[in-house]
Amino acid sequence: RIPVLWISAENDTYFGPLLSGRMAEAYKAAGGTLEYHLVAPVKDEGHFLFGYPEAVSIWGPIVDSFLSNTP
């Protein structure tokens, strides 16, 4: 199995915390290897977390750690 990283913001109106958390649990229950992070709200819409240049400081260290620790 290939390790997967999911990062979601608390104020993502497309995939809210309840839904993204349930999806993460279902993925893991089905045998997936998943690292899931729910981060604090980001600007007006958390769904665009990766589109906000100022949010790199939020998700960048998570991605860096994941890539550094994934075989």
Coordinates of N, CA and C in Angstrom, one line a residue, residues 28-51:
K28 N -9.1 4.2 6.0 CA -8.2 3.4 6.9 C -8.9 2.0 7.2
A29 N -10.2 2.0 7.4 CA -10.9 0.7 7.7 C -10.9 -0.2 6.5
A30 N -10.8 0.4 5.3 CA -10.7 -0.4 4.1 C -9.3 -0.9 3.8
G31 N -8.3 -0.6 4.7 CA -7.0 -1.0 4.5 C -6.0 0.0 4.0
G32 N -6.4 1.2 3.8 CA -5.5 2.2 3.3 C -4.6 2.7 4.4
T33 N -3.4 3.2 3.9 CA -2.4 3.8 4.8 C -2.6 5.3 4.6
L34 N -3.0 5.9 5.7 CA -3.4 7.3 5.6 C -2.9 8.1 6.8
E35 N -2.4 9.3 6.5 CA -2.0 10.3 7.5 C -3.0 11.4 7.3
Y36 N -3.9 11.7 8.2 CA -4.9 12.7 8.1 C -4.6 13.8 9.1
H37 N -4.7 15.1 8.6 CA -4.5 16.3 9.4 C -5.7 17.2 9.2
L38 N -6.3 17.6 10.3 CA -7.4 18.7 10.2 C -6.7 19.9 10.8
V39 N -6.6 20.9 10.0 CA -5.9 22.2 10.5 C -7.0 23.2 10.8
A40 N -6.5 24.2 11.5 CA -7.4 25.4 11.9 C -8.0 26.0 10.6
P41 N -9.1 26.8 10.8 CA -9.7 27.5 9.7 C -8.7 28.4 8.9
V42 N -8.8 28.4 7.6 CA -7.9 29.2 6.8 C -8.7 30.2 6.0
K43 N -8.4 31.5 6.2 CA -9.1 32.6 5.6 C -10.6 32.4 5.5
D44 N -11.2 32.7 4.4 CA -12.7 32.6 4.2 C -13.2 31.3 3.8
E45 N -12.3 30.5 3.2 CA -12.7 29.2 2.7 C -11.6 28.2 2.7
G46 N -11.7 27.2 3.7 CA -10.6 26.3 3.9 C -10.4 25.3 2.7
H47 N -11.4 25.2 1.8 CA -11.2 24.3 0.7 C -10.0 24.8 -0.2
F48 N -9.7 26.0 -0.2 CA -8.7 26.6 -1.0 C -7.3 26.7 -0.3
L49 N -7.2 25.9 0.8 CA -6.0 25.9 1.6 C -4.7 26.0 0.8
F50 N -4.6 25.2 -0.3 CA -3.4 25.1 -1.0 C -3.2 26.2 -2.1
G51 N -4.3 27.0 -2.2 CA -4.2 28.1 -3.1 C -3.8 29.4 -2.5

